[in-house]
Amino acid sequence: MRGRITRTGIQCDCCFRVFALTAFEAHAGSTNHRPAANIILDDGSGRSLSDCQRQVHDSMMTIPTSAKKDDLNPHGSDDVCSACCDGGELICCDRCPSAFHVNCVGLKEVPDGDWFCPSCCCGICCIGTVSDDDNFLACQQCECKFHIGCLKLKESNELARKNNWFCSHSCENIFSGLRNLTGKPILVGNNLTWTLLKSKASSNGDGYTDCPDGLDSCAENNSKLNIALDVMHECFEPSKDSYTGRDLVEAVIFSQGSKLKRLNFKGFYIAVLEENDDLVSVATVRVHGDIVAEMSLVATRFSHRRRGMCRALVDELEKNLAKLGVQKLILPAVPAAVNTWVNGFGFSHMTGDERSKLLQYTLLDFQGSIMCQKPLKTEL
């Protein structure tokens, strides 16, 4: 279907009606639900409307990337969907800066009145509010929110001030298990060790950091994280968020926070595999309670590929997640690597219905990636 861009929408060449982006996509018979990514300019450049949006954002970004980007527009909303990272027609959460496509949050049309994204709604009554956070308790591990009234907890005011509250015993056990694993090398083969790391900057709210053994431990932890970042940069093209200009890989490795949920990476741990103290393979992992863990980035140094390093790294990660009771591991795979993850590692394609059941969790996704999943054999 062809059309002409106007100030009010896209005028169809066949019927001369003007449509909004999602309506034009439906008019064209497409069910991709990503109109901005699939509407291409007829100027020979091959640019999509999403590409144009990113170019506009890049031209407006004049503040150095080291600045606090979240403060650029503290009262505004995001310009891309928090679920699929694409632009277009978005609905904005009335509680946080996140924005979404209608289809990405399972809606058929824009709702009337105030609307709250799934992660801003109570995990029990599924209702959100524009009032302050004193009405909510957020789980330290899965970050799901609950109305204090829905929980029917005593001494709610005292509990609301705690940063290490857990919504379930499983979340508390996972939190403790990850904490006990962090910084302790595990022998997984001849001269191979597997270690779980986390940035010192990400305190868990109870005074705990990932360097309990002093400055030397902190220095070693930060050194390995910087090497892990180098491995990621060796394997991936630089990826900067179009809205904030942040290096996404660096933000994940160092567990940086953000007011934008899709850029809040505080919960990420870094799994590394070393051979004779040489860091050769890296994976980033975030655990959303016992339901699901996401492994968003995996990389192996070019000089160590085809030696089973990624296999050793992922196998040990899966084993430890299963011990913690995590049911499923998911990852966003680039199309060229989907067959490897499916045929070589036992993953399968995640359906839209399966993805919709995880809307309350903010998952790191990339444009054009395919979400894959793998059930983990948890210990009874």
mmCIF file of C-alpha atoms in Angstrom:
data_model
loop_
_atom_site.group_PDB
_atom_site.id
_atom_site.type_symbol
_atom_site.label_atom_id
_atom_site.label_comp_id
_atom_site.label_asym_id
_atom_site.label_seq_id
_atom_site.Cartn_x
_atom_site.Cartn_y
_atom_site.Cartn_z
ATOM 1 C CA MET A 1 0.000 0.000 0.000
ATOM 2 C CA ARG A 2 1.278 3.459 -0.902
ATOM 3 C CA GLY A 3 0.408 6.829 0.550
ATOM 4 C CA ARG A 4 1.498 10.402 1.126
ATOM 5 C CA ILE A 5 2.573 11.785 4.500
ATOM 6 C CA THR A 6 0.555 14.819 5.617
ATOM 7 C CA ARG A 7 0.367 16.788 8.864
ATOM 8 C CA THR A 8 -2.713 14.843 9.944
ATOM 9 C CA GLY A 9 -1.642 11.342 8.890
ATOM 10 C CA ILE A 10 -1.011 9.263 5.770
ATOM 11 C CA GLN A 11 -3.246 9.867 2.764
ATOM 12 C CA CYS A 12 -3.829 6.590 0.924
ATOM 13 C CA ASP A 13 -3.183 6.677 -2.826
ATOM 14 C CA CYS A 14 -6.029 4.285 -3.606
ATOM 15 C CA CYS A 15 -8.904 5.882 -1.684
ATOM 16 C CA PHE A 16 -7.473 9.313 -0.701
ATOM 17 C CA ARG A 17 -8.544 8.810 2.914
ATOM 18 C CA VAL A 18 -6.178 10.002 5.660
ATOM 19 C CA PHE A 19 -5.180 7.401 8.249
ATOM 20 C CA ALA A 20 -3.156 7.432 11.446
ATOM 21 C CA LEU A 21 -0.138 5.084 11.413
ATOM 22 C CA THR A 22 -1.797 2.050 12.987
ATOM 23 C CA ALA A 23 -4.969 2.584 10.964
ATOM 24 C CA PHE A 24 -2.970 2.822 7.725
ATOM 25 C CA GLU A 25 -1.189 -0.418 8.604
ATOM 26 C CA ALA A 26 -4.536 -2.146 9.145
ATOM 27 C CA HIS A 27 -5.877 -0.610 5.917
ATOM 28 C CA ALA A 28 -2.917 -2.123 4.088
ATOM 29 C CA GLY A 29 -3.768 -5.558 5.473
ATOM 30 C CA SER A 30 -0.674 -5.879 7.665
ATOM 31 C CA THR A 31 -0.768 -7.533 11.099
ATOM 32 C CA ASN A 32 2.823 -6.763 12.138
ATOM 33 C CA HIS A 33 1.677 -4.089 14.642
ATOM 34 C CA ARG A 34 4.891 -2.126 14.028
ATOM 35 C CA PRO A 35 3.850 0.517 11.486
ATOM 36 C CA ALA A 36 6.687 2.984 12.072
ATOM 37 C CA ALA A 37 9.294 0.290 11.433
ATOM 38 C CA ASN A 38 7.573 -1.041 8.298
ATOM 39 C CA ILE A 39 6.477 2.176 6.576
ATOM 40 C CA ILE A 40 9.374 3.041 4.259
ATOM 41 C CA LEU A 41 10.013 6.421 2.614
ATOM 42 C CA ASP A 42 9.861 6.384 -1.181
ATOM 43 C CA ASP A 43 12.939 8.584 -1.583
ATOM 44 C CA GLY A 44 15.466 5.865 -2.374
ATOM 45 C CA SER A 45 17.056 6.006 1.081
ATOM 46 C CA GLY A 46 15.333 2.919 2.448
ATOM 47 C CA ARG A 47 14.585 4.802 5.686
ATOM 48 C CA SER A 48 11.624 3.835 7.816
ATOM 49 C CA LEU A 49 9.612 6.297 9.890
ATOM 50 C CA SER A 50 11.397 4.871 12.953
ATOM 51 C CA ASP A 51 14.741 5.751 11.355
ATOM 52 C CA CYS A 52 13.517 9.311 10.814
ATOM 53 C CA GLN A 53 12.468 9.560 14.461
ATOM 54 C CA ARG A 54 15.885 8.399 15.634
ATOM 55 C CA GLN A 55 17.614 10.915 13.347
ATOM 56 C CA VAL A 56 15.519 13.722 14.805
ATOM 57 C CA HIS A 57 16.367 12.648 18.351
ATOM 58 C CA ASP A 58 20.087 12.363 17.523
ATOM 59 C CA SER A 59 20.141 15.861 16.025
ATOM 60 C CA MET A 60 18.539 17.270 19.180
ATOM 61 C CA MET A 61 20.916 15.570 21.605
ATOM 62 C CA THR A 62 23.562 18.177 22.419
ATOM 63 C CA ILE A 63 24.274 17.206 26.035
ATOM 64 C CA PRO A 64 27.268 14.846 26.551
ATOM 65 C CA THR A 65 26.325 11.210 27.127
ATOM 66 C CA SER A 66 27.895 11.362 30.588
ATOM 67 C CA ALA A 67 25.159 13.767 31.710
ATOM 68 C CA LYS A 68 22.064 12.548 33.518
ATOM 69 C CA LYS A 69 19.825 12.026 30.536
ATOM 70 C CA ASP A 70 16.762 11.245 32.594
ATOM 71 C CA ASP A 71 16.629 14.911 33.580
ATOM 72 C CA LEU A 72 16.311 16.168 30.001
ATOM 73 C CA ASN A 73 12.520 16.073 30.135
ATOM 74 C CA PRO A 74 11.518 15.066 33.668
ATOM 75 C CA HIS A 75 7.805 15.681 33.123
ATOM 76 C CA GLY A 76 7.558 14.211 29.636
ATOM 77 C CA SER A 77 7.000 10.702 28.323
ATOM 78 C CA ASP A 78 9.164 8.367 26.295
ATOM 79 C CA ASP A 79 9.111 8.568 22.508
ATOM 80 C CA VAL A 80 9.369 4.837 21.840
ATOM 81 C CA CYS A 81 7.444 1.807 23.039
ATOM 82 C CA SER A 82 8.819 0.245 26.224
ATOM 83 C CA ALA A 83 7.843 -3.207 24.952
ATOM 84 C CA CYS A 84 9.195 -3.288 21.380
ATOM 85 C CA CYS A 85 11.452 -0.170 21.340
ATOM 86 C CA ASP A 86 9.747 1.125 18.185
ATOM 87 C CA GLY A 87 8.170 4.534 17.630
ATOM 88 C CA GLY A 88 4.798 5.493 16.232
ATOM 89 C CA GLU A 89 1.450 6.135 17.905
ATOM 90 C CA LEU A 90 1.877 5.528 21.626
ATOM 91 C CA ILE A 91 -0.235 5.654 24.767
ATOM 92 C CA CYS A 92 1.498 7.124 27.804
ATOM 93 C CA CYS A 93 1.341 5.833 31.349
ATOM 94 C CA ASP A 94 -0.156 8.415 33.722
ATOM 95 C CA ARG A 95 2.182 7.357 36.520
ATOM 96 C CA CYS A 96 5.618 6.890 34.891
ATOM 97 C CA PRO A 97 7.352 8.198 31.706
ATOM 98 C CA SER A 98 6.852 4.900 29.835
ATOM 99 C CA ALA A 99 4.845 4.705 26.609
ATOM 100 C CA PHE A 100 3.482 1.772 24.626
ATOM 101 C CA HIS A 101 1.767 0.778 21.415
ATOM 102 C CA VAL A 102 -1.842 -0.180 22.015
ATOM 103 C CA ASN A 103 -1.232 -3.685 20.633
ATOM 104 C CA CYS A 104 1.913 -4.215 22.721
ATOM 105 C CA VAL A 105 -0.122 -4.014 25.941
ATOM 106 C CA GLY A 106 -3.000 -6.134 24.667
ATOM 107 C CA LEU A 107 -5.459 -3.288 24.032
ATOM 108 C CA LYS A 108 -7.659 -2.826 20.979
ATOM 109 C CA GLU A 109 -7.985 0.943 21.298
ATOM 110 C CA VAL A 110 -6.772 3.868 23.384
ATOM 111 C CA PRO A 111 -8.608 3.758 26.726
ATOM 112 C CA ASP A 112 -10.540 6.741 28.052
ATOM 113 C CA GLY A 113 -9.341 8.536 31.170
ATOM 114 C CA ASP A 114 -6.191 7.722 33.117
ATOM 115 C CA TRP A 115 -4.232 4.692 31.976
ATOM 116 C CA PHE A 116 -1.444 2.881 33.805
ATOM 117 C CA CYS A 117 1.091 0.511 32.305
ATOM 118 C CA PRO A 118 1.124 -3.083 33.645
ATOM 119 C CA SER A 119 4.206 -2.539 35.830
ATOM 120 C CA CYS A 120 2.539 0.466 37.519
ATOM 121 C CA CYS A 121 -0.538 -1.537 38.497
ATOM 122 C CA CYS A 122 -1.085 -3.564 41.637
ATOM 123 C CA GLY A 123 -0.200 -7.236 41.195
ATOM 124 C CA ILE A 124 -3.395 -8.231 43.025
ATOM 125 C CA CYS A 125 -6.189 -5.882 41.899
ATOM 126 C CA CYS A 126 -4.500 -4.770 38.614
ATOM 127 C CA ILE A 127 -5.431 -1.144 39.335
ATOM 128 C CA GLY A 128 -3.006 1.772 39.171
ATOM 129 C CA THR A 129 -3.055 5.203 40.755
ATOM 130 C CA VAL A 130 -1.490 8.608 40.156
ATOM 131 C CA SER A 131 -0.875 9.129 43.878
ATOM 132 C CA ASP A 132 2.564 8.841 45.463
ATOM 133 C CA ASP A 133 4.442 5.594 46.160
ATOM 134 C CA ASP A 134 3.335 5.443 49.813
ATOM 135 C CA ASN A 135 0.321 3.409 48.638
ATOM 136 C CA PHE A 136 2.532 0.759 47.040
ATOM 137 C CA LEU A 137 5.064 -1.812 48.130
ATOM 138 C CA ALA A 138 7.531 -2.975 45.468
ATOM 139 C CA CYS A 139 9.172 -6.391 45.694
ATOM 140 C CA GLN A 140 12.940 -6.087 45.969
ATOM 141 C CA GLN A 141 13.496 -8.998 43.571
ATOM 142 C CA CYS A 142 10.751 -9.033 40.906
ATOM 143 C CA GLU A 143 9.887 -5.308 41.316
ATOM 144 C CA CYS A 144 6.153 -6.035 41.045
ATOM 145 C CA LYS A 145 4.034 -3.476 42.921
ATOM 146 C CA PHE A 146 1.174 -4.081 45.333
ATOM 147 C CA HIS A 147 -1.278 -1.826 47.123
ATOM 148 C CA ILE A 148 -0.647 -1.976 50.842
ATOM 149 C CA GLY A 149 -4.393 -2.289 51.335
ATOM 150 C CA CYS A 150 -4.574 -5.250 48.951
ATOM 151 C CA LEU A 151 -1.824 -6.997 50.870
ATOM 152 C CA LYS A 152 -3.702 -6.340 54.130
ATOM 153 C CA LEU A 153 -0.436 -6.038 55.999
ATOM 154 C CA LYS A 154 -0.140 -4.753 59.537
ATOM 155 C CA GLU A 155 2.224 -1.888 60.344
ATOM 156 C CA SER A 156 2.029 -0.914 56.674
ATOM 157 C CA ASN A 157 3.677 2.458 57.177
ATOM 158 C CA GLU A 158 6.809 0.819 58.560
ATOM 159 C CA LEU A 159 6.868 -1.789 55.805
ATOM 160 C CA ALA A 160 6.452 0.883 53.135
ATOM 161 C CA ARG A 161 9.748 2.424 54.211
ATOM 162 C CA LYS A 162 11.644 -0.837 53.779
ATOM 163 C CA ASN A 163 13.567 -1.346 50.565
ATOM 164 C CA ASN A 164 14.072 -5.094 51.021
ATOM 165 C CA TRP A 165 10.465 -6.262 51.098
ATOM 166 C CA PHE A 166 9.593 -9.393 49.105
ATOM 167 C CA CYS A 167 6.226 -10.387 47.695
ATOM 168 C CA SER A 168 6.850 -14.110 48.237
ATOM 169 C CA HIS A 169 9.209 -16.612 49.809
ATOM 170 C CA SER A 170 10.428 -17.571 46.339
ATOM 171 C CA CYS A 171 11.491 -13.988 45.568
ATOM 172 C CA GLU A 172 13.260 -13.775 48.922
ATOM 173 C CA ASN A 173 15.042 -17.068 48.284
ATOM 174 C CA ILE A 174 16.097 -15.971 44.799
ATOM 175 C CA PHE A 175 17.395 -12.669 46.162
ATOM 176 C CA SER A 176 19.448 -14.463 48.831
ATOM 177 C CA GLY A 177 20.640 -17.094 46.371
ATOM 178 C CA LEU A 178 21.900 -14.537 43.865
ATOM 179 C CA ARG A 179 23.579 -12.614 46.664
ATOM 180 C CA ASN A 180 25.355 -15.769 47.863
ATOM 181 C CA LEU A 181 26.507 -16.616 44.326
ATOM 182 C CA THR A 182 27.872 -13.165 43.529
ATOM 183 C CA GLY A 183 31.650 -12.865 43.361
ATOM 184 C CA LYS A 184 32.356 -16.548 44.078
ATOM 185 C CA PRO A 185 34.129 -18.383 41.204
ATOM 186 C CA ILE A 186 32.809 -21.854 40.334
ATOM 187 C CA LEU A 187 35.047 -24.400 38.599
ATOM 188 C CA VAL A 188 33.207 -25.705 35.513
ATOM 189 C CA GLY A 189 35.981 -27.456 33.565
ATOM 190 C CA ASN A 190 39.698 -27.636 32.943
ATOM 191 C CA ASN A 191 41.026 -24.163 33.742
ATOM 192 C CA LEU A 192 37.496 -22.743 33.369
ATOM 193 C CA THR A 193 35.718 -20.764 36.097
ATOM 194 C CA TRP A 194 32.226 -19.260 36.098
ATOM 195 C CA THR A 195 31.457 -16.182 38.217
ATOM 196 C CA LEU A 196 28.390 -14.041 38.797
ATOM 197 C CA LEU A 197 29.110 -10.326 39.146
ATOM 198 C CA LYS A 198 27.137 -7.190 39.862
ATOM 199 C CA SER A 199 28.083 -3.540 39.821
ATOM 200 C CA LYS A 200 29.124 -2.089 43.164
ATOM 201 C CA ALA A 201 26.861 0.879 42.428
ATOM 202 C CA SER A 202 23.756 -1.302 42.703
ATOM 203 C CA SER A 203 23.157 -1.531 46.418
ATOM 204 C CA ASN A 204 20.242 -3.706 47.436
ATOM 205 C CA GLY A 205 18.809 -1.192 49.869
ATOM 206 C CA ASP A 206 19.945 -2.937 53.041
ATOM 207 C CA GLY A 207 23.488 -1.622 52.928
ATOM 208 C CA TYR A 208 24.709 -4.607 50.939
ATOM 209 C CA THR A 209 26.955 -4.093 47.938
ATOM 210 C CA ASP A 210 28.760 -6.643 45.868
ATOM 211 C CA CYS A 211 32.106 -5.936 47.541
ATOM 212 C CA PRO A 212 31.759 -7.079 51.146
ATOM 213 C CA ASP A 213 35.435 -7.970 51.445
ATOM 214 C CA GLY A 214 36.830 -4.454 51.121
ATOM 215 C CA LEU A 215 38.413 -2.196 48.515
ATOM 216 C CA ASP A 216 40.498 -4.952 46.907
ATOM 217 C CA SER A 217 37.366 -6.960 46.212
ATOM 218 C CA CYS A 218 35.673 -3.843 44.822
ATOM 219 C CA ALA A 219 38.583 -3.151 42.504
ATOM 220 C CA GLU A 220 38.616 -6.734 41.211
ATOM 221 C CA ASN A 221 34.846 -6.680 40.685
ATOM 222 C CA ASN A 222 34.951 -3.395 38.753
ATOM 223 C CA SER A 223 37.944 -4.560 36.740
ATOM 224 C CA LYS A 224 36.112 -7.682 35.587
ATOM 225 C CA LEU A 225 33.024 -5.660 34.743
ATOM 226 C CA ASN A 226 35.120 -3.348 32.569
ATOM 227 C CA ILE A 227 36.660 -6.344 30.808
ATOM 228 C CA ALA A 228 33.164 -7.781 30.327
ATOM 229 C CA LEU A 229 32.184 -4.474 28.724
ATOM 230 C CA ASP A 230 35.181 -4.731 26.384
ATOM 231 C CA VAL A 231 34.086 -8.232 25.339
ATOM 232 C CA MET A 232 30.582 -6.949 24.590
ATOM 233 C CA HIS A 233 31.948 -4.019 22.587
ATOM 234 C CA GLU A 234 34.195 -6.411 20.656
ATOM 235 C CA CYS A 235 31.193 -8.471 19.601
ATOM 236 C CA PHE A 236 28.428 -5.878 19.185
ATOM 237 C CA GLU A 237 28.150 -2.638 17.275
ATOM 238 C CA PRO A 238 27.764 0.392 19.576
ATOM 239 C CA SER A 239 24.117 0.700 20.616
ATOM 240 C CA LYS A 240 22.893 4.020 21.997
ATOM 241 C CA ASP A 241 19.367 4.776 23.045
ATOM 242 C CA SER A 242 17.884 7.361 20.678
ATOM 243 C CA TYR A 243 16.074 9.188 23.488
ATOM 244 C CA THR A 244 18.868 9.475 26.056
ATOM 245 C CA GLY A 245 22.068 8.805 24.119
ATOM 246 C CA ARG A 246 23.156 6.223 26.710
ATOM 247 C CA ASP A 247 25.384 3.308 25.739
ATOM 248 C CA LEU A 248 22.919 0.487 26.415
ATOM 249 C CA VAL A 249 25.563 -2.204 26.862
ATOM 250 C CA GLU A 250 27.473 -0.141 29.409
ATOM 251 C CA ALA A 251 24.247 0.699 31.242
ATOM 252 C CA VAL A 252 23.374 -3.003 31.525
ATOM 253 C CA ILE A 253 26.873 -4.106 32.580
ATOM 254 C CA PHE A 254 27.003 -1.491 35.343
ATOM 255 C CA SER A 255 23.363 -1.954 36.374
ATOM 256 C CA GLN A 256 22.416 1.689 35.843
ATOM 257 C CA GLY A 257 18.979 2.957 36.786
ATOM 258 C CA SER A 258 16.547 5.237 34.988
ATOM 259 C CA LYS A 259 13.115 6.809 35.376
ATOM 260 C CA LEU A 260 12.277 5.156 32.059
ATOM 261 C CA LYS A 261 11.449 1.531 32.835
ATOM 262 C CA ARG A 262 12.924 0.206 29.610
ATOM 263 C CA LEU A 263 16.252 1.841 30.565
ATOM 264 C CA ASN A 264 16.234 0.793 34.210
ATOM 265 C CA PHE A 265 18.870 -1.934 34.466
ATOM 266 C CA LYS A 266 19.415 -2.046 38.230
ATOM 267 C CA GLY A 267 18.522 -5.718 38.467
ATOM 268 C CA PHE A 268 21.102 -7.053 36.018
ATOM 269 C CA TYR A 269 23.830 -9.494 37.011
ATOM 270 C CA ILE A 270 26.794 -10.362 34.793
ATOM 271 C CA ALA A 271 27.853 -14.001 34.337
ATOM 272 C CA VAL A 272 31.440 -14.397 33.121
ATOM 273 C CA LEU A 273 33.501 -17.389 32.032
ATOM 274 C CA GLU A 274 37.283 -17.246 32.480
ATOM 275 C CA GLU A 275 39.988 -19.514 31.152
ATOM 276 C CA ASN A 276 43.232 -19.257 33.114
ATOM 277 C CA ASP A 277 42.057 -15.870 34.427
ATOM 278 C CA ASP A 278 41.348 -14.654 30.871
ATOM 279 C CA LEU A 279 37.716 -13.505 30.582
ATOM 280 C CA VAL A 280 36.407 -15.100 27.398
ATOM 281 C CA SER A 281 32.591 -15.126 27.526
ATOM 282 C CA VAL A 282 29.913 -12.872 29.076
ATOM 283 C CA ALA A 283 26.142 -12.976 29.591
ATOM 284 C CA THR A 284 23.804 -10.485 31.247
ATOM 285 C CA VAL A 285 20.916 -11.857 33.305
ATOM 286 C CA ARG A 286 18.016 -10.371 35.249
ATOM 287 C CA VAL A 287 15.674 -12.525 37.338
ATOM 288 C CA HIS A 288 12.015 -11.493 37.587
ATOM 289 C CA GLY A 289 11.038 -13.727 40.480
ATOM 290 C CA ASP A 290 10.540 -17.468 39.960
ATOM 291 C CA ILE A 291 8.503 -16.992 36.766
ATOM 292 C CA VAL A 292 11.187 -15.862 34.340
ATOM 293 C CA ALA A 293 14.777 -14.711 33.940
ATOM 294 C CA GLU A 294 16.040 -12.813 30.915
ATOM 295 C CA MET A 295 19.449 -13.276 29.304
ATOM 296 C CA SER A 296 19.515 -10.196 27.093
ATOM 297 C CA LEU A 297 23.148 -10.119 25.903
ATOM 298 C CA VAL A 298 25.642 -12.941 25.324
ATOM 299 C CA ALA A 299 29.100 -12.547 23.838
ATOM 300 C CA THR A 300 32.325 -14.560 23.382
ATOM 301 C CA ARG A 301 35.670 -13.147 22.308
ATOM 302 C CA PHE A 302 36.391 -13.838 18.632
ATOM 303 C CA SER A 303 39.643 -15.608 19.527
ATOM 304 C CA HIS A 304 37.762 -18.147 21.682
ATOM 305 C CA ARG A 305 34.789 -18.947 19.487
ATOM 306 C CA ARG A 306 33.901 -22.493 18.375
ATOM 307 C CA ARG A 307 35.449 -23.883 21.555
ATOM 308 C CA GLY A 308 32.258 -24.407 23.533
ATOM 309 C CA MET A 309 32.775 -21.356 25.764
ATOM 310 C CA CYS A 310 29.260 -19.981 25.303
ATOM 311 C CA ARG A 311 27.853 -23.437 25.978
ATOM 312 C CA ALA A 312 29.773 -23.716 29.261
ATOM 313 C CA LEU A 313 28.669 -20.216 30.295
ATOM 314 C CA VAL A 314 24.972 -20.727 29.521
ATOM 315 C CA ASP A 315 24.821 -24.272 30.938
ATOM 316 C CA GLU A 316 26.147 -23.105 34.304
ATOM 317 C CA LEU A 317 23.783 -20.136 34.308
ATOM 318 C CA GLU A 318 20.792 -22.374 33.579
ATOM 319 C CA LYS A 319 21.836 -24.820 36.302
ATOM 320 C CA ASN A 320 22.095 -22.103 38.950
ATOM 321 C CA LEU A 321 18.818 -20.472 37.914
ATOM 322 C CA ALA A 322 17.086 -23.854 38.129
ATOM 323 C CA LYS A 323 18.493 -24.351 41.638
ATOM 324 C CA LEU A 324 16.912 -21.028 42.612
ATOM 325 C CA GLY A 325 13.543 -22.225 41.333
ATOM 326 C CA VAL A 326 13.346 -20.052 38.190
ATOM 327 C CA GLN A 327 10.941 -21.643 35.707
ATOM 328 C CA LYS A 328 11.896 -20.072 32.382
ATOM 329 C CA LEU A 329 14.840 -18.364 30.660
ATOM 330 C CA ILE A 330 14.160 -15.981 27.762
ATOM 331 C CA LEU A 331 16.363 -14.015 25.374
ATOM 332 C CA PRO A 332 15.939 -11.607 22.444
ATOM 333 C CA ALA A 333 17.721 -13.295 19.526
ATOM 334 C CA VAL A 334 18.777 -11.581 16.314
ATOM 335 C CA PRO A 335 17.229 -13.397 13.325
ATOM 336 C CA ALA A 336 20.598 -14.756 12.159
ATOM 337 C CA ALA A 337 21.156 -16.479 15.523
ATOM 338 C CA VAL A 338 17.668 -17.887 16.132
ATOM 339 C CA ASN A 339 18.486 -21.315 14.657
ATOM 340 C CA THR A 340 21.561 -21.581 16.871
ATOM 341 C CA TRP A 341 19.567 -20.882 20.026
ATOM 342 C CA VAL A 342 16.717 -23.179 18.961
ATOM 343 C CA ASN A 343 18.676 -26.133 17.578
ATOM 344 C CA GLY A 344 21.840 -25.824 19.648
ATOM 345 C CA PHE A 345 20.598 -24.622 23.037
ATOM 346 C CA GLY A 346 17.040 -25.937 23.227
ATOM 347 C CA PHE A 347 15.162 -22.620 23.033
ATOM 348 C CA SER A 348 11.873 -22.126 21.182
ATOM 349 C CA HIS A 349 10.009 -19.153 19.726
ATOM 350 C CA MET A 350 7.843 -17.286 22.220
ATOM 351 C CA THR A 351 4.307 -16.667 20.998
ATOM 352 C CA GLY A 352 2.459 -13.383 21.353
ATOM 353 C CA ASP A 353 0.157 -14.889 23.978
ATOM 354 C CA GLU A 354 3.125 -16.124 26.002
ATOM 355 C CA ARG A 355 4.766 -12.724 25.786
ATOM 356 C CA SER A 356 1.552 -10.986 26.890
ATOM 357 C CA LYS A 357 1.665 -12.932 30.176
ATOM 358 C CA LEU A 358 4.918 -11.140 31.035
ATOM 359 C CA LEU A 359 3.687 -7.579 30.501
ATOM 360 C CA GLN A 360 4.157 -6.700 34.175
ATOM 361 C CA TYR A 361 7.900 -7.208 33.732
ATOM 362 C CA THR A 362 10.054 -4.719 31.844
ATOM 363 C CA LEU A 363 12.159 -6.861 29.509
ATOM 364 C CA LEU A 364 15.151 -5.641 27.541
ATOM 365 C CA ASP A 365 14.329 -6.055 23.865
ATOM 366 C CA PHE A 366 15.805 -4.799 20.604
ATOM 367 C CA GLN A 367 14.203 -3.825 17.320
ATOM 368 C CA GLY A 368 14.081 -6.748 14.916
ATOM 369 C CA SER A 369 14.916 -9.360 17.549
ATOM 370 C CA ILE A 370 12.878 -12.529 18.113
ATOM 371 C CA MET A 371 12.034 -13.464 21.689
ATOM 372 C CA CYS A 372 12.950 -17.059 22.507
ATOM 373 C CA GLN A 373 12.303 -19.104 25.638
ATOM 374 C CA LYS A 374 13.490 -22.248 27.390
ATOM 375 C CA PRO A 375 11.878 -24.007 30.376
ATOM 376 C CA LEU A 376 14.301 -24.779 33.186
ATOM 377 C CA LYS A 377 14.240 -28.026 35.127
ATOM 378 C CA THR A 378 13.810 -26.666 38.622
ATOM 379 C CA GLU A 379 14.771 -28.772 41.601
ATOM 380 C CA LEU A 380 11.943 -30.064 43.777
#
